Tab-separated table of C-alpha atoms in Angstrom:
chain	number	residue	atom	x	y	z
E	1	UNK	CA	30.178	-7.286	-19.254
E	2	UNK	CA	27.981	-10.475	-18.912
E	3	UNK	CA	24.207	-9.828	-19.195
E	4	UNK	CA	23.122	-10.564	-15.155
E	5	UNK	CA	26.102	-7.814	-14.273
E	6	UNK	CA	24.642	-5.492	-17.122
E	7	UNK	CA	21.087	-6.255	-15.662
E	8	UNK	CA	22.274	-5.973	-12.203
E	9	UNK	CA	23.758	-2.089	-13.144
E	10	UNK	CA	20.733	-1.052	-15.258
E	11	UNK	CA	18.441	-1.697	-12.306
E	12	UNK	CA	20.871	-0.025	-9.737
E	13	UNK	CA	20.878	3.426	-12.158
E	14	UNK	CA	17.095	3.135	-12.332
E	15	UNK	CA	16.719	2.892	-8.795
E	16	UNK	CA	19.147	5.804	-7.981
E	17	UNK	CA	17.189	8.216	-10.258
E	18	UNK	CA	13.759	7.371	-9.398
E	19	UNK	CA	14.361	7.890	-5.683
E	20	UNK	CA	16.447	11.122	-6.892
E	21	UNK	CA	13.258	12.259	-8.185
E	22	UNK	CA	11.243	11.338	-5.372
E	23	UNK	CA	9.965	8.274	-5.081
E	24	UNK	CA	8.014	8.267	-1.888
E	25	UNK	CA	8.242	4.660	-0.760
E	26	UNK	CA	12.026	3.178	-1.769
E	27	UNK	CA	11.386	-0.303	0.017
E	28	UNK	CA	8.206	-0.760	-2.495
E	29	UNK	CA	9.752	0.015	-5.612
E	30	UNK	CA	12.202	-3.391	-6.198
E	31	UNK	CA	9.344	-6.054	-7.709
E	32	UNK	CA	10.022	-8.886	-9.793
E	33	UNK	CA	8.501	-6.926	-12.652
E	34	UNK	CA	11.620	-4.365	-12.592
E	35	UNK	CA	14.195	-7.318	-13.465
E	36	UNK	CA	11.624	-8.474	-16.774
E	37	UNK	CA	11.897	-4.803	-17.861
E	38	UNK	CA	15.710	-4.292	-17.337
E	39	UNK	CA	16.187	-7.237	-19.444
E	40	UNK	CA	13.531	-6.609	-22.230
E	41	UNK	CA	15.771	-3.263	-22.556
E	42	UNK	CA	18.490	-4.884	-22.386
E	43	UNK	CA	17.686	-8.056	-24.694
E	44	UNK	CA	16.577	-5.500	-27.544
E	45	UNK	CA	13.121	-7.125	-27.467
E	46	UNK	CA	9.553	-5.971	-27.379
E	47	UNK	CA	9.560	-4.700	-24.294
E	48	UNK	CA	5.441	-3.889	-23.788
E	49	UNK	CA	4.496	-7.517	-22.219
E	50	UNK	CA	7.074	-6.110	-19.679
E	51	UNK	CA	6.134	-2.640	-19.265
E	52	UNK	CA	2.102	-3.822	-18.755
E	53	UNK	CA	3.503	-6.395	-16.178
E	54	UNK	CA	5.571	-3.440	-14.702
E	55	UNK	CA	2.068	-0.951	-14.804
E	56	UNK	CA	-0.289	-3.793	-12.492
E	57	UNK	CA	2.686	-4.573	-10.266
E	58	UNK	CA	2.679	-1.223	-9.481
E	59	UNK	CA	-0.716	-0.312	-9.318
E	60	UNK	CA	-0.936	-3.302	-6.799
E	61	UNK	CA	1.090	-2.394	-4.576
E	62	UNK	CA	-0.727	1.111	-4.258
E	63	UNK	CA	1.573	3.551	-6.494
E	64	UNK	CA	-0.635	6.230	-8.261
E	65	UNK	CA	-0.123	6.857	-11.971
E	66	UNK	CA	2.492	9.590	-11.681
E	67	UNK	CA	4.387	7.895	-9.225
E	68	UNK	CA	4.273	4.933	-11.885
E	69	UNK	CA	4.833	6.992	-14.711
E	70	UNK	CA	7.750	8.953	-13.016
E	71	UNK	CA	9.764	6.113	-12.319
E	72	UNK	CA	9.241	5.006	-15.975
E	73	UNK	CA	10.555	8.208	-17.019
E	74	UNK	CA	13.325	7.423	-14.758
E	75	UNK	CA	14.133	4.501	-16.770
E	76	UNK	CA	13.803	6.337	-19.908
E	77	UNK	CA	16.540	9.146	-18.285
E	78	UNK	CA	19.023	6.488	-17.558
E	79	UNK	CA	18.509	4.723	-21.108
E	80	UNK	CA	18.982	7.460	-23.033
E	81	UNK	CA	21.480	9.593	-20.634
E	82	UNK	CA	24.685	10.848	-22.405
E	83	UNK	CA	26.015	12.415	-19.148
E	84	UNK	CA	25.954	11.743	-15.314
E	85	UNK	CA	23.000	13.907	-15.439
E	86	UNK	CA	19.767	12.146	-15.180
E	87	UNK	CA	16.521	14.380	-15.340
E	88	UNK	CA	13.157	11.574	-15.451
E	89	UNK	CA	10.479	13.810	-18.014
E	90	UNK	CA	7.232	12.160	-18.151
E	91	UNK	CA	6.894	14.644	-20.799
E	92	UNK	CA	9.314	12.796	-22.899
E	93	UNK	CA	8.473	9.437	-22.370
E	94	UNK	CA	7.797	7.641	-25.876
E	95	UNK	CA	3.966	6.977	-26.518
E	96	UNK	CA	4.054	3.076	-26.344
E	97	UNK	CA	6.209	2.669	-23.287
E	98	UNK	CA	3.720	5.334	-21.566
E	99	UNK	CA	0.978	3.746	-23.168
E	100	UNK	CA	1.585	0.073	-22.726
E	101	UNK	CA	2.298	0.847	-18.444
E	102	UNK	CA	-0.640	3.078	-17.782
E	103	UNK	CA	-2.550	0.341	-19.577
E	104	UNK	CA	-1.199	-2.326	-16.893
E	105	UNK	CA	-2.228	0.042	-14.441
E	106	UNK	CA	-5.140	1.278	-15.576
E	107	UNK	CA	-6.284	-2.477	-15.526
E	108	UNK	CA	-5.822	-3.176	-12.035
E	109	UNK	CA	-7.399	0.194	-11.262
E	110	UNK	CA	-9.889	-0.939	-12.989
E	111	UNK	CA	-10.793	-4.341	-11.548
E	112	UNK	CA	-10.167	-2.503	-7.904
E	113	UNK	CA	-12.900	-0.192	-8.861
E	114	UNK	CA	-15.886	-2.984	-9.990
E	115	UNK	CA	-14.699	-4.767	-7.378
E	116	UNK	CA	-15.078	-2.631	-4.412
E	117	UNK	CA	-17.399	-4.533	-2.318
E	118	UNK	CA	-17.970	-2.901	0.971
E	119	UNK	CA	-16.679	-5.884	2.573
E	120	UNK	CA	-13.397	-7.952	2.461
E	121	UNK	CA	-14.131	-11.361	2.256
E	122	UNK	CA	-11.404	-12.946	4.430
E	123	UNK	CA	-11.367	-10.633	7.384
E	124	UNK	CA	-14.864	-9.611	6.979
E	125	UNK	CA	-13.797	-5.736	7.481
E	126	UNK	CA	-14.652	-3.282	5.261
E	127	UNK	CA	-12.565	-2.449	2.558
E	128	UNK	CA	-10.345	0.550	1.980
E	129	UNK	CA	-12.315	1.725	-0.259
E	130	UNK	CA	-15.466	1.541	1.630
E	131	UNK	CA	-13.413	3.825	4.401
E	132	UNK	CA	-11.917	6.209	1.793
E	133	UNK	CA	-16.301	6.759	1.495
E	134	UNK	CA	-16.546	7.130	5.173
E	135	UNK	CA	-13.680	9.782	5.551
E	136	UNK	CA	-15.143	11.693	2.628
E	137	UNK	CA	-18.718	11.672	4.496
E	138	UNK	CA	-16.853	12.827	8.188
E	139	UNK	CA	-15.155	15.610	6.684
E	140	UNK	CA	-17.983	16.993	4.864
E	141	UNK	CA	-19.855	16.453	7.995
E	142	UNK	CA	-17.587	17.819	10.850
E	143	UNK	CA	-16.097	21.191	10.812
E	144	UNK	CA	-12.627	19.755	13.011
E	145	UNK	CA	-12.498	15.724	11.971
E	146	UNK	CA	-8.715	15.879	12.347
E	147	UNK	CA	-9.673	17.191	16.201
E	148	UNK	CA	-13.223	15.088	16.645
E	149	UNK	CA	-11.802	11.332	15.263
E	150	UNK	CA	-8.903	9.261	15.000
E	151	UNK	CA	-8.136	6.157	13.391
E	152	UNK	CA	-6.628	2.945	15.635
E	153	UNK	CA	-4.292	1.605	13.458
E	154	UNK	CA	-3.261	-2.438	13.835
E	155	UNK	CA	-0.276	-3.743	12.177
E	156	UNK	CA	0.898	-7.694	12.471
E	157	UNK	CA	4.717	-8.344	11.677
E	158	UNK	CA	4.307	-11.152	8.898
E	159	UNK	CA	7.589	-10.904	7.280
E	160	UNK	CA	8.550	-14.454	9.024
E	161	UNK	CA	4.977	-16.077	7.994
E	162	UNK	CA	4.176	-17.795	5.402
E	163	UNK	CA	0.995	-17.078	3.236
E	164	UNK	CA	-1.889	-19.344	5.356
E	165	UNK	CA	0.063	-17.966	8.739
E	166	UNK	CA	-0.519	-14.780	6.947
E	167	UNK	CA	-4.074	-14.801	6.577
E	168	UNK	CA	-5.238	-16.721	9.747
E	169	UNK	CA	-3.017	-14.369	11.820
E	170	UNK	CA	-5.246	-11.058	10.172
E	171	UNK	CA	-8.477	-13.303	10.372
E	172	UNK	CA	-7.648	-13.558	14.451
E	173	UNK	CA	-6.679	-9.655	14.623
E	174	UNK	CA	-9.860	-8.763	12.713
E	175	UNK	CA	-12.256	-10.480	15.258
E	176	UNK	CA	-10.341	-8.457	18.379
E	177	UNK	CA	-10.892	-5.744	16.372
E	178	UNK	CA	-14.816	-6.669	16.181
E	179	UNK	CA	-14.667	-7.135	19.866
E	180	UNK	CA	-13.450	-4.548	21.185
E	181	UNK	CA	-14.471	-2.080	18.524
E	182	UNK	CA	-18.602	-2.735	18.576
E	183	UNK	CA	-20.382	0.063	18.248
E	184	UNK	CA	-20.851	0.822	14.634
E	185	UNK	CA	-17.356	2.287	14.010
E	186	UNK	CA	-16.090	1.314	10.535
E	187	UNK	CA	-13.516	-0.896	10.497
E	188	UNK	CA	-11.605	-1.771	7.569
E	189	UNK	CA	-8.442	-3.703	6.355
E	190	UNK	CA	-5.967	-1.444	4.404
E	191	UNK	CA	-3.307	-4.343	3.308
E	192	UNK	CA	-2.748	-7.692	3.534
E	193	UNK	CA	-1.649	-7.218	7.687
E	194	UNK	CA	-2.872	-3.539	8.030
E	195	UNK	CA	-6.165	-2.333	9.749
E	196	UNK	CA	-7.863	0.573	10.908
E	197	UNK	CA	-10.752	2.142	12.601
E	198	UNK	CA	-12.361	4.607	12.388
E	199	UNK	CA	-13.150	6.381	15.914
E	200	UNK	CA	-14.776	9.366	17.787
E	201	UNK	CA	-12.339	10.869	19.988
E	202	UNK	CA	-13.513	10.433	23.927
E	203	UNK	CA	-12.537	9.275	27.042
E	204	UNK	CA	-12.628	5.482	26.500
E	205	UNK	CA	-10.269	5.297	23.588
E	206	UNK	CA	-6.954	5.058	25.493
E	207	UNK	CA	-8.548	2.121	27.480
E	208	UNK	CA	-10.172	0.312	23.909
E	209	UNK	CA	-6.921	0.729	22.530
E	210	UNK	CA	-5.301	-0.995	25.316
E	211	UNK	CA	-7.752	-3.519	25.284
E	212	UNK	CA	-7.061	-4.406	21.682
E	213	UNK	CA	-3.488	-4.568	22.396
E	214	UNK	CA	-4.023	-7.171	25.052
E	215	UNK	CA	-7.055	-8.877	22.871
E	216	UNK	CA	-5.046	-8.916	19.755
E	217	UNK	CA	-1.700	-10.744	21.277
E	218	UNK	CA	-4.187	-13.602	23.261
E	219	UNK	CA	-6.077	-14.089	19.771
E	220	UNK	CA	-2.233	-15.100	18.018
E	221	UNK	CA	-0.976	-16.874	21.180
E	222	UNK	CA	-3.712	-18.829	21.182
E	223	UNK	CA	-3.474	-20.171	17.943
E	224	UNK	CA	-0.045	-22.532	16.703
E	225	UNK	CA	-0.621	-22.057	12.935
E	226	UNK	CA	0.395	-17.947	13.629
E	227	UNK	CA	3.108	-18.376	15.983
E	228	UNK	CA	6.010	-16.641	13.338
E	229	UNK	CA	3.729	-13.654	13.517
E	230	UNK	CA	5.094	-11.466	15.845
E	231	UNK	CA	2.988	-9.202	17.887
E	232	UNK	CA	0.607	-6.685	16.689
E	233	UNK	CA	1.586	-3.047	17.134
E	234	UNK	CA	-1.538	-1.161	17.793
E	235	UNK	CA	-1.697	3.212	17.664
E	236	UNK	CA	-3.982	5.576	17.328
E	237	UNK	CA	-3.053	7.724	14.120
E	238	UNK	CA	-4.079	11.367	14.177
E	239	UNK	CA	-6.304	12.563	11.400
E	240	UNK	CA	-5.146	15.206	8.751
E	241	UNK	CA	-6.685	18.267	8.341
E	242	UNK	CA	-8.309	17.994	4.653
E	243	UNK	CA	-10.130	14.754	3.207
E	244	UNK	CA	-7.407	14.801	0.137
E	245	UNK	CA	-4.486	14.506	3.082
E	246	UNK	CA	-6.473	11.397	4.996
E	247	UNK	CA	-6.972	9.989	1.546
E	248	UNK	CA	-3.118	10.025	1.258
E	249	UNK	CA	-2.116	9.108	4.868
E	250	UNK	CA	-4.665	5.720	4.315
E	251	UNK	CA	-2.146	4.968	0.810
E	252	UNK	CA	0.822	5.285	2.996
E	253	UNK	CA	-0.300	3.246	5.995
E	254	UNK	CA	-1.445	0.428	3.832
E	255	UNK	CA	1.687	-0.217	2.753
């Protein structure tokens, strides 16, 4: 077996036992990162450069630790698997191959954490952070959030744009956002083409929401440097019932 095909089947056994064990977002987990690991492993070479690569890819792209460490452990199963039976045990994941990913991630973390500014730079929204604060502050404050606000969610398809489109098309969505969305509501980017507000339930909000939708597409007609974004799709996401749960619903819609 030539090393590519060997690479090529490592990675495939990987994948099938971390989403066996329940990796929440499979479309996430191939990164470029994966393929330097399979062959460090593979290669019989230090494999910790990898592994720390592996750790801030991850941590990047908005995996926790466990989720990280779990699909290590994954790994681990499938290297070390004498059967068709593959059981990922963060448990008995060697030290250094633990320690060398949770480092990578830990760094980003990190960096994330000195870093969070209440505003984001390019679209001039807050950051995710900066709403994680605000969501924390509304359910301590109201009783019912999940029944007394909503967030309006704002999503660009990018996956035909290039980087620059990228950016000037969320720049353009941001400032309908501001528009329509002016009276003190926090708004906030949650990814690289993903926004949200955060909104009082009332009787205007179907009619805002509308408004953004028809804001939003003029603001990328208007402009040629956008034109392989396609449209925005615009919602209003219902709140969970605890903090913790709107915490995780924010991870999953910024991806």
């Amino acid at each position: 077996m030539g090393v590519a095909q060997a690479e090529r089947l490592l990675k495939s056994r990987w994948r099938t036992a971390t989403m066996a064990a329940g990796w929440a977002f499979p479309a996430d987990w191939p990164l470029a990162e994966v393929d330097d690991v399979c062959a460090a492993m593979l290669e019989n070479t230090d494999p910790g450069d990898a592994l720390v690569r592996l750790g801030r890819a991850r941590a990047e792209a908005g995996a926790g630790l466990s989720e990280t460490l779990l699909d290590l452990a994954a790994l681990h199963a499938v290297l070390t698997a004498v059967s068709h039976v593959v059981s990922p045990d963060v448990d008995s994941l060697p030290a250094r191959m633990l320690r060398m990913t949770a480092l990578g991630w830990a760094d980003v973390v990190t960096k994330q954490a000195g870093e969070c500014a209440a505003e984001d730079p390019l679209t001039g929204l807050a950051t995710a952070a900066y709403l994680r604060t605000r969501l924390g502050e509304v359910y301590r404050e109201t009783p019912v959030a999940s029944l007394d606000y909503a967030l309006v969610m704002l999503r660009l398809d990018v996956h035909r744009a290039s980087g620059w489109s990228r950016v000037v098309a969320m720049t353009l969505a941001s400032d309908a956002l501001r528009t329509v969305f002016d009276g003190g509501e926090t708004l906030a980017t949650l990814g690289p083409c993903v926004a949200a507000v955060l909104v009082r339930r009332d009787e205007l909000l179907a009619r805002r929401v509308s408004n953004l939708r028809v804001l939003a597409a003029d603001r990328l007609a208007d402009d040629p440097h956008v034109r392989p974004v396609g449209p925005a799709k615009v919602w209003v996401e219902q709140l969970p019932d605890t903090h913790a749960e709107a915490r995780a619903l924010l991870t999953s819609l910024g991806r």
